[in-house]
Amino acid sequence: MFNPVWLKTFSTVAASSSFTEAGRRLGLTQSSVSDHIRRLEDSTGRRLFVRDTHSLALTADGESLLIHARLILEAHARAEAQFNAPRLRGRVRFGTSDDLAMGPLPDMLALFRNKHPEVELEITIGLTGELYQHLDNGELDLIVGKRRPGEQRGQAMFRTPLVWLARPETTVDLNQPLPLILLPEPSVTRAAILNTLGASGHHWRIVCTSGSHAGCMAAARGGLGLTILPQHLATRELTLPLNHASLPVFPDVEYVALTAKRLSRPADTLFQILMESELHALPGK
C-alpha cells in the first residue's frame, strides 16, 4: 500500500504543488508522476489531491497521509543508511584489568561485537602498569584501567573507593600485623595501599600475592587474609570486616580510557562505545 517510491513522489508533489515541478525535482516525466499518484490513490482508496487546470491542493486525507509519508520515508532512509554503509573491518588491540573484565565490561564488548562482527577484537588482560607499557610500546590501541599517580593522560571514566574485603563475619585482630593479599608490582592499587598503610602507622605482612584480582578474591574467600580491592568487586562471599571502621581508609582509584596517538576507525568506534557506556555509572562515579 505504501510503496516508498510512490510516497516520495507524493511528498514532492505536495511540497511543490505541481506535478511538473515534482517531475523535474525527481527526474521523472509528468506522466510517471501522475501514475505514482494514481497508484497511491488506488491503493489507499482515498483521493489525495484536489486539482484543476490552475491549482493543486491536498485533500484532508492527503494531509493525513503526508504526515505518515514523512515518517515512513525517514525510517526508510535510516534503514538504507545502516545497511548500505561500508561494514567496519580491521582489528582492535584492547587492554583492560581483570577487575573490569569481571564487571560490566563484557556487555560493552558484546555490544561492539554485535554491531561490528567483522572486526577482530584482540583482548589483553593484565595489571594497569603493564597495560600502560604495552600501550606506550605500540602493542595496544586502547586500554581501560586505573590512572597512575601523577598521570595526566586519558579520558576519565569513573572513580571508586578501595575497600577492605574478607570472608563474611571477619574481625581483624588489630594487635597483630595485618595479613595482606595483594597484587604484585607494577600495580596502581598495591602502591596506593602500601603508601596509605605506611603513613597510618599500622604494621602488616604480605601473606599472599596474586597476579589477578580474581586470585586475590579467591585467597580472601579461603581465609588467607585481607585484601583491598575496588568497591564494585565486593560480593556476598567477600565483605567488609566487622571492625573495618578501625582500619585505614584508602583513597579512591580513578579509571580512565587511554588510546594510542593514532586510532584506526574500528578502535575509535570501540572507544566511543566505551565512553558512552554504563561504565560511567559504576558506584563512586
Coordinates of C-alpha atoms in Angstrom, one line a residue:
M1 CA 0.0 0.0 0.0
F2 CA 2.7 2.5 1.0
N3 CA 5.3 2.0 -1.7
P4 CA 8.2 4.3 -0.8
V5 CA 8.7 5.4 -4.4
W6 CA 5.1 6.5 -4.6
L7 CA 5.3 8.2 -1.2
K8 CA 8.4 10.1 -2.3
T9 CA 6.6 11.3 -5.4
F10 CA 3.5 12.2 -3.3
S11 CA 5.6 14.2 -0.8
T12 CA 7.4 16.0 -3.6
V13 CA 4.2 16.9 -5.4
A14 CA 2.7 18.2 -2.0
A15 CA 5.8 20.3 -1.5
S16 CA 5.9 21.8 -4.9
S17 CA 2.2 22.0 -5.6
S18 CA 2.9 20.9 -9.2
F19 CA 3.2 17.6 -11.0
T20 CA 5.5 19.2 -13.5
E21 CA 7.9 20.7 -10.8
A22 CA 7.8 17.4 -8.9
G23 CA 8.8 15.5 -12.0
R24 CA 11.7 18.0 -12.5
R25 CA 13.0 17.5 -9.0
L26 CA 12.7 13.7 -9.1
G27 CA 13.9 13.3 -12.7
L28 CA 10.6 11.8 -13.8
T29 CA 8.2 12.6 -16.6
Q30 CA 4.9 14.2 -15.7
S31 CA 3.1 11.0 -16.8
S32 CA 5.2 9.0 -14.3
V33 CA 4.4 11.4 -11.5
S34 CA 0.7 11.1 -12.4
D35 CA 1.0 7.3 -12.5
H36 CA 2.6 7.2 -9.0
I37 CA -0.2 9.4 -7.5
R38 CA -2.9 7.3 -9.2
R39 CA -1.5 4.1 -7.9
L40 CA -1.2 5.5 -4.4
E41 CA -4.8 6.7 -4.5
D42 CA -6.0 3.4 -5.8
S43 CA -4.1 1.6 -3.1
T44 CA -5.4 3.7 -0.3
G45 CA -8.9 4.1 -1.7
R46 CA -8.7 7.8 -1.0
R47 CA -8.4 10.9 -3.1
L48 CA -5.2 12.7 -2.1
F49 CA -5.3 15.9 -4.3
V50 CA -7.9 18.3 -5.5
R51 CA -6.7 19.6 -8.8
D52 CA -7.9 21.7 -11.8
T53 CA -6.2 23.5 -14.6
H54 CA -4.9 26.3 -12.3
S55 CA -4.3 24.8 -8.8
L56 CA -3.4 21.7 -6.9
A57 CA -4.2 21.2 -3.2
L58 CA -4.1 18.3 -0.7
T59 CA -7.4 16.8 0.5
A60 CA -8.0 16.1 4.2
D61 CA -6.9 12.5 3.5
G62 CA -3.9 13.8 1.6
E63 CA -2.8 15.9 4.6
S64 CA -3.1 12.9 6.9
L65 CA -1.2 10.7 4.5
L66 CA 1.6 13.3 4.2
I67 CA 2.4 13.0 7.9
H68 CA 2.7 9.2 7.6
A69 CA 4.6 9.5 4.4
R70 CA 7.3 11.7 6.0
L71 CA 7.7 9.2 8.9
I72 CA 7.9 6.2 6.6
L73 CA 10.4 7.9 4.3
E74 CA 12.6 8.9 7.2
A75 CA 12.6 5.3 8.6
H76 CA 13.3 4.0 5.1
A77 CA 16.3 6.4 4.8
R78 CA 17.7 5.3 8.1
A79 CA 17.4 1.7 7.2
E80 CA 19.1 2.3 3.9
A81 CA 21.9 4.2 5.6
Q82 CA 22.5 1.4 8.0
F83 CA 22.6 -1.4 5.5
N84 CA 24.3 0.4 2.7
A85 CA 27.1 1.8 4.8
P86 CA 30.5 0.2 4.5
R87 CA 31.0 -2.5 7.1
L88 CA 33.6 -1.9 9.7
R89 CA 36.6 -4.2 9.3
G90 CA 40.0 -4.5 10.9
R91 CA 41.5 -5.3 14.3
V92 CA 41.4 -3.6 17.7
R93 CA 44.0 -4.4 20.3
F94 CA 42.3 -3.7 23.6
G95 CA 43.7 -3.9 27.1
T96 CA 41.9 -3.9 30.4
S97 CA 42.4 -5.0 34.0
D98 CA 40.6 -8.1 35.2
D99 CA 38.5 -6.2 37.8
L100 CA 36.7 -4.6 34.9
A101 CA 36.6 -7.8 32.9
M102 CA 34.7 -9.4 35.9
G103 CA 32.2 -6.5 35.9
P104 CA 30.2 -4.7 33.2
L105 CA 32.9 -4.6 30.5
P106 CA 31.9 -7.8 28.8
D107 CA 28.5 -6.3 28.0
M108 CA 30.2 -3.3 26.3
L109 CA 32.4 -5.6 24.2
A110 CA 29.4 -7.7 23.2
L111 CA 27.6 -4.6 22.0
F112 CA 30.6 -3.7 19.9
R113 CA 30.9 -7.2 18.5
N114 CA 27.2 -7.4 17.6
K115 CA 27.4 -4.1 15.8
H116 CA 30.7 -4.8 14.0
P117 CA 31.0 -8.6 13.7
E118 CA 33.8 -8.4 11.1
V119 CA 36.2 -6.5 13.4
E120 CA 38.8 -8.8 15.1
L121 CA 38.9 -8.0 18.8
E122 CA 42.2 -8.9 20.5
I123 CA 41.9 -8.6 24.3
T124 CA 44.8 -8.3 26.7
I125 CA 44.1 -8.6 30.4
G126 CA 46.8 -7.5 32.8
L127 CA 47.9 -5.2 35.6
T128 CA 47.4 -1.5 34.8
G129 CA 51.1 -0.8 34.9
E130 CA 51.7 -3.4 32.3
L131 CA 48.9 -2.1 30.1
Y132 CA 50.4 1.4 30.1
Q133 CA 53.7 -0.2 29.0
H134 CA 52.1 -2.2 26.2
L135 CA 50.3 1.0 25.0
D136 CA 53.5 3.0 25.0
N137 CA 55.3 0.3 23.1
G138 CA 52.6 0.4 20.4
E139 CA 51.3 -3.1 21.2
L140 CA 47.8 -1.9 22.1
D141 CA 45.4 0.6 20.6
L142 CA 43.2 1.3 23.6
I143 CA 43.2 0.5 27.3
V144 CA 40.8 1.0 30.2
G145 CA 42.5 0.9 33.6
K146 CA 43.4 2.8 36.7
R147 CA 45.1 6.2 36.5
R148 CA 48.6 6.1 37.8
P149 CA 49.6 8.8 40.3
G150 CA 50.8 11.9 38.5
E151 CA 49.5 10.6 35.2
Q152 CA 47.5 13.2 33.2
R153 CA 46.7 11.2 30.1
G154 CA 43.4 9.6 29.4
Q155 CA 39.7 10.3 29.4
A156 CA 38.2 10.0 32.9
M157 CA 35.5 7.3 33.3
F158 CA 34.7 6.8 37.0
R159 CA 36.1 6.8 40.5
T160 CA 35.6 4.1 43.1
P161 CA 36.8 3.5 46.7
L162 CA 39.3 0.9 47.6
V163 CA 37.9 -1.2 50.4
W164 CA 38.9 -3.9 52.8
L165 CA 37.5 -7.3 51.9
A166 CA 37.5 -10.6 53.8
R167 CA 35.3 -13.6 54.5
P168 CA 32.0 -12.7 56.0
E169 CA 31.9 -12.1 59.7
T170 CA 35.7 -11.5 59.8
T171 CA 37.0 -9.4 62.8
V172 CA 40.6 -8.2 62.3
D173 CA 43.0 -8.6 65.2
L174 CA 44.4 -5.1 65.4
N175 CA 47.1 -6.3 67.8
Q176 CA 48.8 -8.3 65.0
P177 CA 50.3 -7.3 61.7
L178 CA 47.6 -7.0 59.1
P179 CA 47.6 -10.1 56.8
L180 CA 47.5 -8.7 53.3
I181 CA 46.6 -10.3 50.0
L182 CA 47.9 -8.1 47.2
L183 CA 48.6 -7.8 43.6
P184 CA 52.3 -7.8 42.5
E185 CA 54.2 -4.9 41.1
P186 CA 53.6 -2.9 38.9
S187 CA 50.1 -2.3 40.5
V188 CA 48.5 1.0 40.9
T189 CA 46.3 -0.3 43.8
R190 CA 49.3 -2.0 45.6
A191 CA 51.3 1.2 45.6
A192 CA 48.3 3.2 46.9
I193 CA 47.6 0.6 49.7
L194 CA 51.2 0.4 50.9
N195 CA 51.7 4.1 50.9
T196 CA 48.5 4.6 53.0
L197 CA 49.5 1.8 55.4
G198 CA 53.0 3.3 55.8
A199 CA 51.5 6.7 56.7
S200 CA 49.0 5.2 59.1
G201 CA 51.5 3.5 61.4
H202 CA 49.9 0.1 61.1
H203 CA 52.0 -3.0 60.8
W204 CA 51.4 -5.5 58.1
R205 CA 52.7 -8.6 56.4
I206 CA 52.0 -9.9 52.9
V207 CA 50.7 -13.4 53.2
C208 CA 49.8 -13.9 49.6
T209 CA 50.5 -12.3 46.2
S210 CA 48.3 -13.0 43.2
G211 CA 48.7 -11.7 39.6
S212 CA 45.0 -11.1 39.3
H213 CA 42.1 -9.6 41.2
A214 CA 40.3 -12.9 40.8
G215 CA 43.2 -14.7 42.6
C216 CA 43.2 -12.1 45.4
M217 CA 39.5 -12.6 45.9
A218 CA 39.8 -16.4 45.9
A219 CA 42.6 -16.2 48.6
A220 CA 40.5 -13.9 50.7
R221 CA 37.4 -16.2 50.4
G222 CA 39.7 -19.0 51.5
G223 CA 40.5 -17.1 54.7
L224 CA 44.2 -16.5 54.0
G225 CA 43.9 -12.9 55.0
L226 CA 42.6 -9.4 54.0
T227 CA 42.6 -7.9 50.5
I228 CA 41.9 -4.4 49.4
L229 CA 40.0 -4.1 46.1
P230 CA 37.8 -1.7 44.2
Q231 CA 34.4 -1.5 45.9
H232 CA 32.5 -2.9 42.9
L233 CA 34.2 -6.3 43.5
A234 CA 32.5 -6.8 46.9
T235 CA 30.2 -9.9 46.9
R236 CA 28.2 -11.9 49.4
E237 CA 31.3 -14.1 49.9
L238 CA 33.6 -11.2 50.3
T239 CA 32.6 -8.3 52.5
L240 CA 33.9 -5.6 54.8
P241 CA 35.4 -6.8 58.1
L242 CA 33.2 -6.2 61.0
N243 CA 35.6 -3.7 62.5
H244 CA 36.6 -2.1 59.2
A245 CA 36.0 1.4 60.8
S246 CA 39.2 0.8 62.8
L247 CA 41.3 0.2 59.7
P248 CA 42.9 2.8 57.5
V249 CA 40.8 4.4 54.8
F250 CA 42.3 4.3 51.3
P251 CA 42.0 6.9 48.5
D252 CA 39.7 6.4 45.6
V253 CA 41.1 5.0 42.4
E254 CA 40.2 6.6 39.1
Y255 CA 39.5 4.6 35.9
V256 CA 40.5 6.1 32.6
A257 CA 40.5 5.2 28.9
L258 CA 43.8 5.8 27.1
T259 CA 44.4 5.5 23.4
A260 CA 47.3 5.3 21.0
K261 CA 48.2 8.6 19.3
R262 CA 46.7 7.4 16.1
L263 CA 43.5 5.3 16.2
S264 CA 42.1 3.2 13.5
R265 CA 38.4 3.6 12.7
P266 CA 37.5 0.3 14.5
A267 CA 39.5 1.3 17.6
D268 CA 37.9 4.8 17.7
T269 CA 34.5 3.2 17.3
L270 CA 35.1 1.0 20.4
F271 CA 36.5 4.0 22.3
Q272 CA 33.2 5.9 21.6
I273 CA 31.1 3.0 22.7
L274 CA 33.0 2.7 26.0
M275 CA 32.8 6.4 26.7
E276 CA 29.0 6.3 26.2
S277 CA 28.6 3.1 28.2
E278 CA 27.4 2.3 31.8
L279 CA 31.0 2.3 33.0
H280 CA 30.3 5.9 33.8
A281 CA 27.6 4.9 36.2
L282 CA 29.6 2.5 38.4
P283 CA 29.5 3.1 42.2
G284 CA 31.7 6.0 43.2
K285 CA 31.2 8.0 39.9

